[in-house]
Amino acid sequence: MHIDQSRLSLPALQGLVGGGGAVSFAKERKHAEHIFFSSMALVMLAIVLIGFAPSFFLRGVVPVGVTSPLDDGGSIGPGYFILHGLVFTSWMMLYCAQTLLVASGRIAVHRRLGRAAAIVAPLVVITGLGASFYAARHGFHAVPVPTPTFLAVPILGITLYGVLVWLGWRNRHDPQAHKRYMLLATMGIVGAATARIGLLRAIIPPWFDATLLLLIPLILWDMLSIGRPHRVTLWGGLSLLVVTLGAVPIGMTQPWLVFANLLTGN
């Protein structure tokens, strides 16, 4: 029997190969997907551990390259920043655990543990905003722009994190959208750690957040797995770019400066 191969569609080819081949291919792609998202989570956790080792995780053991609010003499600042650091770390650990649970096929546990995110994520927003206001009142450390202007960086960043996590929760029944929302949300708050890594500060311009480079493997994964950037990658990644690169210009505008001064009582 002669077959015109030029007229075969992908479903037709799968039919000729047999259902077993299609199932095997789907399993291999799912396995690769688990490896990718788990690896991205672990990379971000490593960035956080390295970036905050001097001022938080190994404080007093590793020399501090960038002065931390933990080292100031405020009466409530240091303790509050420790709380913020614990909440932030809890989110990173939770996110990594969730990706690894999915990779190991323990979906039921993943869903039960997901309830903890409903507690931890709001705490990340609350303590993140609180730490930003405290730092703004006492002066941000090692930043090249005035405090009211720089306040736009953490406030806009933590707001975008909250929006992306909420959208991830709303789309929890759409695995492809859900995992990208959560990845992008976590990526958006890792920048504080990236900025503290000396090697990256030496080679990356101060106006650019090196964390944005993590968008590259996500886009490449989308191209390899579905043949195009996923819609969440497109608009979520664009939002991350706009907020990250546009925060300082926004912070220079008069409306923002008035808003920042009202928030800090200056």
PDB file of C-alpha atoms in Angstrom, residues 1-216:
ATOM      1  CA  MET A   1       0.000   0.000   0.000  1.00  0.00           C
ATOM      2  CA  HIS A   2       1.350   3.421  -0.978  1.00  0.00           C
ATOM      3  CA  ILE A   3       1.028   6.259   1.565  1.00  0.00           C
ATOM      4  CA  ASP A   4       1.368   9.892   0.564  1.00  0.00           C
ATOM      5  CA  GLN A   5       3.500  11.089   3.482  1.00  0.00           C
ATOM      6  CA  SER A   6       3.155  14.728   2.480  1.00  0.00           C
ATOM      7  CA  ARG A   7      -0.551  14.627   3.428  1.00  0.00           C
ATOM      8  CA  LEU A   8      -0.172  13.009   6.827  1.00  0.00           C
ATOM      9  CA  SER A   9      -1.155  15.162   9.813  1.00  0.00           C
ATOM     10  CA  LEU A  10       0.279  14.737  13.314  1.00  0.00           C
ATOM     11  CA  PRO A  11      -2.792  12.765  14.521  1.00  0.00           C
ATOM     12  CA  ALA A  12      -2.534  10.550  11.456  1.00  0.00           C
ATOM     13  CA  LEU A  13       1.146   9.894  12.110  1.00  0.00           C
ATOM     14  CA  GLN A  14       0.344   9.050  15.724  1.00  0.00           C
ATOM     15  CA  GLY A  15      -2.304   6.647  14.471  1.00  0.00           C
ATOM     16  CA  LEU A  16       0.197   4.918  12.185  1.00  0.00           C
ATOM     17  CA  VAL A  17       2.807   4.729  14.921  1.00  0.00           C
ATOM     18  CA  GLY A  18       0.245   3.466  17.404  1.00  0.00           C
ATOM     19  CA  GLY A  19      -1.228   4.685  20.645  1.00  0.00           C
ATOM     20  CA  GLY A  20       1.676   3.303  22.631  1.00  0.00           C
ATOM     21  CA  GLY A  21       4.123   5.649  20.928  1.00  0.00           C
ATOM     22  CA  ALA A  22       1.939   8.667  21.617  1.00  0.00           C
ATOM     23  CA  VAL A  23       1.543   7.706  25.276  1.00  0.00           C
ATOM     24  CA  SER A  24       5.294   7.194  25.634  1.00  0.00           C
ATOM     25  CA  PHE A  25       5.994  10.597  24.084  1.00  0.00           C
ATOM     26  CA  ALA A  26       3.498  12.279  26.416  1.00  0.00           C
ATOM     27  CA  LYS A  27       5.117  10.672  29.456  1.00  0.00           C
ATOM     28  CA  GLU A  28       8.581  11.773  28.364  1.00  0.00           C
ATOM     29  CA  ARG A  29       7.398  15.342  27.834  1.00  0.00           C
ATOM     30  CA  LYS A  30       5.678  15.390  31.225  1.00  0.00           C
ATOM     31  CA  HIS A  31       8.867  14.098  32.852  1.00  0.00           C
ATOM     32  CA  ALA A  32      10.900  16.817  31.148  1.00  0.00           C
ATOM     33  CA  GLU A  33       8.356  19.409  32.291  1.00  0.00           C
ATOM     34  CA  HIS A  34       8.692  18.279  35.898  1.00  0.00           C
ATOM     35  CA  ILE A  35      12.475  18.512  35.673  1.00  0.00           C
ATOM     36  CA  PHE A  36      12.301  22.005  34.201  1.00  0.00           C
ATOM     37  CA  PHE A  37       9.982  23.575  36.786  1.00  0.00           C
ATOM     38  CA  SER A  38      11.678  21.800  39.694  1.00  0.00           C
ATOM     39  CA  SER A  39      15.074  22.998  38.452  1.00  0.00           C
ATOM     40  CA  MET A  40      13.834  26.590  38.146  1.00  0.00           C
ATOM     41  CA  ALA A  41      12.521  26.438  41.725  1.00  0.00           C
ATOM     42  CA  LEU A  42      15.809  25.079  43.058  1.00  0.00           C
ATOM     43  CA  VAL A  43      17.830  27.684  41.139  1.00  0.00           C
ATOM     44  CA  MET A  44      15.780  30.486  42.697  1.00  0.00           C
ATOM     45  CA  LEU A  45      16.138  28.939  46.144  1.00  0.00           C
ATOM     46  CA  ALA A  46      19.907  28.819  45.625  1.00  0.00           C
ATOM     47  CA  ILE A  47      19.890  32.507  44.618  1.00  0.00           C
ATOM     48  CA  VAL A  48      18.040  33.399  47.820  1.00  0.00           C
ATOM     49  CA  LEU A  49      20.349  31.326  50.026  1.00  0.00           C
ATOM     50  CA  ILE A  50      23.467  32.848  48.444  1.00  0.00           C
ATOM     51  CA  GLY A  51      22.166  36.412  48.302  1.00  0.00           C
ATOM     52  CA  PHE A  52      20.929  36.531  51.883  1.00  0.00           C
ATOM     53  CA  ALA A  53      23.626  34.367  53.462  1.00  0.00           C
ATOM     54  CA  PRO A  54      25.676  37.327  54.792  1.00  0.00           C
ATOM     55  CA  SER A  55      22.782  39.331  56.235  1.00  0.00           C
ATOM     56  CA  PHE A  56      20.354  36.579  57.244  1.00  0.00           C
ATOM     57  CA  PHE A  57      21.085  32.860  56.919  1.00  0.00           C
ATOM     58  CA  LEU A  58      24.770  33.065  57.911  1.00  0.00           C
ATOM     59  CA  ARG A  59      24.736  36.439  59.598  1.00  0.00           C
ATOM     60  CA  GLY A  60      27.908  36.917  61.607  1.00  0.00           C
ATOM     61  CA  VAL A  61      29.633  34.062  59.760  1.00  0.00           C
ATOM     62  CA  VAL A  62      29.853  35.413  56.210  1.00  0.00           C
ATOM     63  CA  PRO A  63      31.065  39.033  55.798  1.00  0.00           C
ATOM     64  CA  VAL A  64      28.297  41.424  54.806  1.00  0.00           C
ATOM     65  CA  GLY A  65      29.013  42.982  51.412  1.00  0.00           C
ATOM     66  CA  VAL A  66      25.917  45.190  51.416  1.00  0.00           C
ATOM     67  CA  THR A  67      24.746  46.852  54.621  1.00  0.00           C
ATOM     68  CA  SER A  68      21.520  45.230  55.755  1.00  0.00           C
ATOM     69  CA  PRO A  69      18.652  46.721  57.763  1.00  0.00           C
ATOM     70  CA  LEU A  70      19.266  43.793  60.104  1.00  0.00           C
ATOM     71  CA  ASP A  71      22.474  45.545  61.144  1.00  0.00           C
ATOM     72  CA  ASP A  72      20.961  48.911  62.063  1.00  0.00           C
ATOM     73  CA  GLY A  73      20.105  50.048  65.560  1.00  0.00           C
ATOM     74  CA  GLY A  74      16.353  50.419  65.180  1.00  0.00           C
ATOM     75  CA  SER A  75      14.234  49.195  68.065  1.00  0.00           C
ATOM     76  CA  ILE A  76      11.710  47.273  65.968  1.00  0.00           C
ATOM     77  CA  GLY A  77      13.437  47.112  62.600  1.00  0.00           C
ATOM     78  CA  PRO A  78      15.776  44.146  63.042  1.00  0.00           C
ATOM     79  CA  GLY A  79      13.139  41.914  64.666  1.00  0.00           C
ATOM     80  CA  TYR A  80      10.594  42.771  62.004  1.00  0.00           C
ATOM     81  CA  PHE A  81      13.095  42.080  59.242  1.00  0.00           C
ATOM     82  CA  ILE A  82      13.809  38.681  60.769  1.00  0.00           C
ATOM     83  CA  LEU A  83      10.080  37.927  60.647  1.00  0.00           C
ATOM     84  CA  HIS A  84       9.967  39.093  57.038  1.00  0.00           C
ATOM     85  CA  GLY A  85      12.973  36.887  56.217  1.00  0.00           C
ATOM     86  CA  LEU A  86      11.353  33.845  57.813  1.00  0.00           C
ATOM     87  CA  VAL A  87       8.114  34.402  55.900  1.00  0.00           C
ATOM     88  CA  PHE A  88       9.997  34.961  52.642  1.00  0.00           C
ATOM     89  CA  THR A  89      12.038  31.795  53.214  1.00  0.00           C
ATOM     90  CA  SER A  90       8.870  29.866  54.020  1.00  0.00           C
ATOM     91  CA  TRP A  91       7.455  30.824  50.638  1.00  0.00           C
ATOM     92  CA  MET A  92      10.610  29.702  48.843  1.00  0.00           C
ATOM     93  CA  MET A  93      10.617  26.365  50.662  1.00  0.00           C
ATOM     94  CA  LEU A  94       6.903  25.910  50.036  1.00  0.00           C
ATOM     95  CA  TYR A  95       7.285  26.681  46.341  1.00  0.00           C
ATOM     96  CA  CYS A  96      10.154  24.217  45.963  1.00  0.00           C
ATOM     97  CA  ALA A  97       8.254  21.541  47.877  1.00  0.00           C
ATOM     98  CA  GLN A  98       5.216  22.021  45.647  1.00  0.00           C
ATOM     99  CA  THR A  99       7.170  21.622  42.414  1.00  0.00           C
ATOM    100  CA  LEU A 100       8.921  18.508  43.754  1.00  0.00           C
ATOM    101  CA  LEU A 101       5.629  16.993  44.911  1.00  0.00           C
ATOM    102  CA  VAL A 102       4.171  17.412  41.428  1.00  0.00           C
ATOM    103  CA  ALA A 103       7.324  15.941  39.895  1.00  0.00           C
ATOM    104  CA  SER A 104       7.011  12.882  42.130  1.00  0.00           C
ATOM    105  CA  GLY A 105       3.346  12.422  41.260  1.00  0.00           C
ATOM    106  CA  ARG A 106       2.061  13.251  44.751  1.00  0.00           C
ATOM    107  CA  ILE A 107      -0.692  15.537  43.512  1.00  0.00           C
ATOM    108  CA  ALA A 108      -3.011  14.993  46.483  1.00  0.00           C
ATOM    109  CA  VAL A 109      -0.305  16.126  48.913  1.00  0.00           C
ATOM    110  CA  HIS A 110       0.485  19.039  46.604  1.00  0.00           C
ATOM    111  CA  ARG A 111      -3.124  20.201  46.783  1.00  0.00           C
ATOM    112  CA  ARG A 112      -3.308  19.869  50.555  1.00  0.00           C
ATOM    113  CA  LEU A 113      -0.046  21.752  51.008  1.00  0.00           C
ATOM    114  CA  GLY A 114      -1.346  24.384  48.617  1.00  0.00           C
ATOM    115  CA  ARG A 115      -3.673  25.533  51.390  1.00  0.00           C
ATOM    116  CA  ALA A 116      -0.605  26.770  53.234  1.00  0.00           C
ATOM    117  CA  ALA A 117       0.052  29.137  50.338  1.00  0.00           C
ATOM    118  CA  ALA A 118      -3.210  30.886  51.177  1.00  0.00           C
ATOM    119  CA  ILE A 119      -1.582  31.828  54.487  1.00  0.00           C
ATOM    120  CA  VAL A 120       2.036  32.346  53.488  1.00  0.00           C
ATOM    121  CA  ALA A 121       1.460  34.430  50.335  1.00  0.00           C
ATOM    122  CA  PRO A 122      -0.525  37.201  52.104  1.00  0.00           C
ATOM    123  CA  LEU A 123       2.119  37.233  54.832  1.00  0.00           C
ATOM    124  CA  VAL A 124       4.791  37.731  52.167  1.00  0.00           C
ATOM    125  CA  VAL A 125       2.864  40.764  50.898  1.00  0.00           C
ATOM    126  CA  ILE A 126       2.185  42.191  54.357  1.00  0.00           C
ATOM    127  CA  THR A 127       5.698  41.763  55.750  1.00  0.00           C
ATOM    128  CA  GLY A 128       7.234  42.807  52.433  1.00  0.00           C
ATOM    129  CA  LEU A 129       5.314  46.073  52.418  1.00  0.00           C
ATOM    130  CA  GLY A 130       6.082  46.598  56.096  1.00  0.00           C
ATOM    131  CA  ALA A 131       9.800  46.068  55.531  1.00  0.00           C
ATOM    132  CA  SER A 132       9.683  48.480  52.593  1.00  0.00           C
ATOM    133  CA  PHE A 133       8.006  51.216  54.653  1.00  0.00           C
ATOM    134  CA  TYR A 134      10.454  50.738  57.519  1.00  0.00           C
ATOM    135  CA  ALA A 135      13.458  50.869  55.192  1.00  0.00           C
ATOM    136  CA  ALA A 136      12.030  53.939  53.458  1.00  0.00           C
ATOM    137  CA  ARG A 137      11.646  55.794  56.757  1.00  0.00           C
ATOM    138  CA  HIS A 138      15.213  54.981  57.773  1.00  0.00           C
ATOM    139  CA  GLY A 139      16.842  55.151  54.327  1.00  0.00           C
ATOM    140  CA  PHE A 140      17.415  52.290  51.888  1.00  0.00           C
ATOM    141  CA  HIS A 141      20.923  50.855  51.904  1.00  0.00           C
ATOM    142  CA  ALA A 142      23.361  50.914  48.982  1.00  0.00           C
ATOM    143  CA  VAL A 143      20.943  52.253  46.363  1.00  0.00           C
ATOM    144  CA  PRO A 144      21.933  54.905  43.789  1.00  0.00           C
ATOM    145  CA  VAL A 145      18.616  56.802  43.851  1.00  0.00           C
ATOM    146  CA  PRO A 146      16.745  58.786  46.539  1.00  0.00           C
ATOM    147  CA  THR A 147      14.676  56.797  49.026  1.00  0.00           C
ATOM    148  CA  PRO A 148      11.200  58.008  47.878  1.00  0.00           C
ATOM    149  CA  THR A 149      12.072  57.026  44.316  1.00  0.00           C
ATOM    150  CA  PHE A 150      13.485  53.620  45.248  1.00  0.00           C
ATOM    151  CA  LEU A 151      10.403  52.819  47.330  1.00  0.00           C
ATOM    152  CA  ALA A 152       8.616  52.144  44.032  1.00  0.00           C
ATOM    153  CA  VAL A 153      10.833  49.089  43.469  1.00  0.00           C
ATOM    154  CA  PRO A 154       9.677  46.964  46.435  1.00  0.00           C
ATOM    155  CA  ILE A 155       6.094  48.249  46.476  1.00  0.00           C
ATOM    156  CA  LEU A 156       5.416  47.592  42.789  1.00  0.00           C
ATOM    157  CA  GLY A 157       7.318  44.303  42.938  1.00  0.00           C
ATOM    158  CA  ILE A 158       5.435  42.926  45.937  1.00  0.00           C
ATOM    159  CA  THR A 159       2.125  44.093  44.451  1.00  0.00           C
ATOM    160  CA  LEU A 160       2.817  42.221  41.228  1.00  0.00           C
ATOM    161  CA  TYR A 161       3.767  39.149  43.281  1.00  0.00           C
ATOM    162  CA  GLY A 162       0.389  39.274  45.017  1.00  0.00           C
ATOM    163  CA  VAL A 163      -1.483  39.639  41.720  1.00  0.00           C
ATOM    164  CA  LEU A 164       0.385  36.734  40.087  1.00  0.00           C
ATOM    165  CA  VAL A 165      -0.124  34.434  43.078  1.00  0.00           C
ATOM    166  CA  TRP A 166      -3.829  35.264  43.117  1.00  0.00           C
ATOM    167  CA  LEU A 167      -4.094  34.522  39.398  1.00  0.00           C
ATOM    168  CA  GLY A 168      -2.177  31.287  39.976  1.00  0.00           C
ATOM    169  CA  TRP A 169      -4.731  30.286  42.602  1.00  0.00           C
ATOM    170  CA  ARG A 170      -7.628  31.234  40.304  1.00  0.00           C
ATOM    171  CA  ASN A 171      -6.110  29.058  37.569  1.00  0.00           C
ATOM    172  CA  ARG A 172      -5.211  26.116  39.828  1.00  0.00           C
ATOM    173  CA  HIS A 173      -7.336  23.813  37.661  1.00  0.00           C
ATOM    174  CA  ASP A 174      -5.283  24.783  34.591  1.00  0.00           C
ATOM    175  CA  PRO A 175      -1.871  23.232  35.375  1.00  0.00           C
ATOM    176  CA  GLN A 176       0.026  24.924  32.554  1.00  0.00           C
ATOM    177  CA  ALA A 177      -1.194  28.403  33.516  1.00  0.00           C
ATOM    178  CA  HIS A 178      -0.979  27.722  37.272  1.00  0.00           C
ATOM    179  CA  LYS A 179       2.658  26.645  37.310  1.00  0.00           C
ATOM    180  CA  ARG A 180       3.728  29.611  35.171  1.00  0.00           C
ATOM    181  CA  TYR A 181       1.913  32.127  37.360  1.00  0.00           C
ATOM    182  CA  MET A 182       3.591  30.713  40.457  1.00  0.00           C
ATOM    183  CA  LEU A 183       7.003  30.629  38.777  1.00  0.00           C
ATOM    184  CA  LEU A 184       6.724  34.246  37.631  1.00  0.00           C
ATOM    185  CA  ALA A 185       5.412  35.382  41.023  1.00  0.00           C
ATOM    186  CA  THR A 186       8.375  33.801  42.798  1.00  0.00           C
ATOM    187  CA  MET A 187      10.770  35.153  40.196  1.00  0.00           C
ATOM    188  CA  GLY A 188       9.492  38.646  40.939  1.00  0.00           C
ATOM    189  CA  ILE A 189      10.550  38.578  44.596  1.00  0.00           C
ATOM    190  CA  VAL A 190      13.932  36.893  44.104  1.00  0.00           C
ATOM    191  CA  GLY A 191      15.453  40.139  42.811  1.00  0.00           C
ATOM    192  CA  ALA A 192      16.209  41.315  46.356  1.00  0.00           C
ATOM    193  CA  ALA A 193      18.563  38.344  46.711  1.00  0.00           C
ATOM    194  CA  THR A 194      20.049  38.676  43.237  1.00  0.00           C
ATOM    195  CA  ALA A 195      21.020  42.296  43.950  1.00  0.00           C
ATOM    196  CA  ARG A 196      23.057  41.137  46.942  1.00  0.00           C
ATOM    197  CA  ILE A 197      25.268  38.686  45.025  1.00  0.00           C
ATOM    198  CA  GLY A 198      28.616  40.394  44.530  1.00  0.00           C
ATOM    199  CA  LEU A 199      29.536  38.643  41.287  1.00  0.00           C
ATOM    200  CA  LEU A 200      26.283  39.653  39.629  1.00  0.00           C
ATOM    201  CA  ARG A 201      26.586  43.242  40.868  1.00  0.00           C
ATOM    202  CA  ALA A 202      30.034  43.374  39.270  1.00  0.00           C
ATOM    203  CA  ILE A 203      28.910  42.305  35.784  1.00  0.00           C
ATOM    204  CA  ILE A 204      25.262  43.424  35.588  1.00  0.00           C
ATOM    205  CA  PRO A 205      24.317  47.124  35.150  1.00  0.00           C
ATOM    206  CA  PRO A 206      22.719  48.538  38.316  1.00  0.00           C
ATOM    207  CA  TRP A 207      19.496  49.387  36.475  1.00  0.00           C
ATOM    208  CA  PHE A 208      18.956  45.762  35.394  1.00  0.00           C
ATOM    209  CA  ASP A 209      17.656  42.984  37.632  1.00  0.00           C
ATOM    210  CA  ALA A 210      19.601  39.824  36.784  1.00  0.00           C
ATOM    211  CA  THR A 211      16.602  37.759  37.888  1.00  0.00           C
ATOM    212  CA  LEU A 212      14.947  38.731  34.601  1.00  0.00           C
ATOM    213  CA  LEU A 213      17.420  36.442  32.857  1.00  0.00           C
ATOM    214  CA  LEU A 214      15.358  33.556  34.228  1.00  0.00           C
ATOM    215  CA  LEU A 215      12.678  34.501  31.702  1.00  0.00           C
ATOM    216  CA  ILE A 216      14.947  33.170  28.949  1.00  0.00           C
TER     217      ILE A 216
END
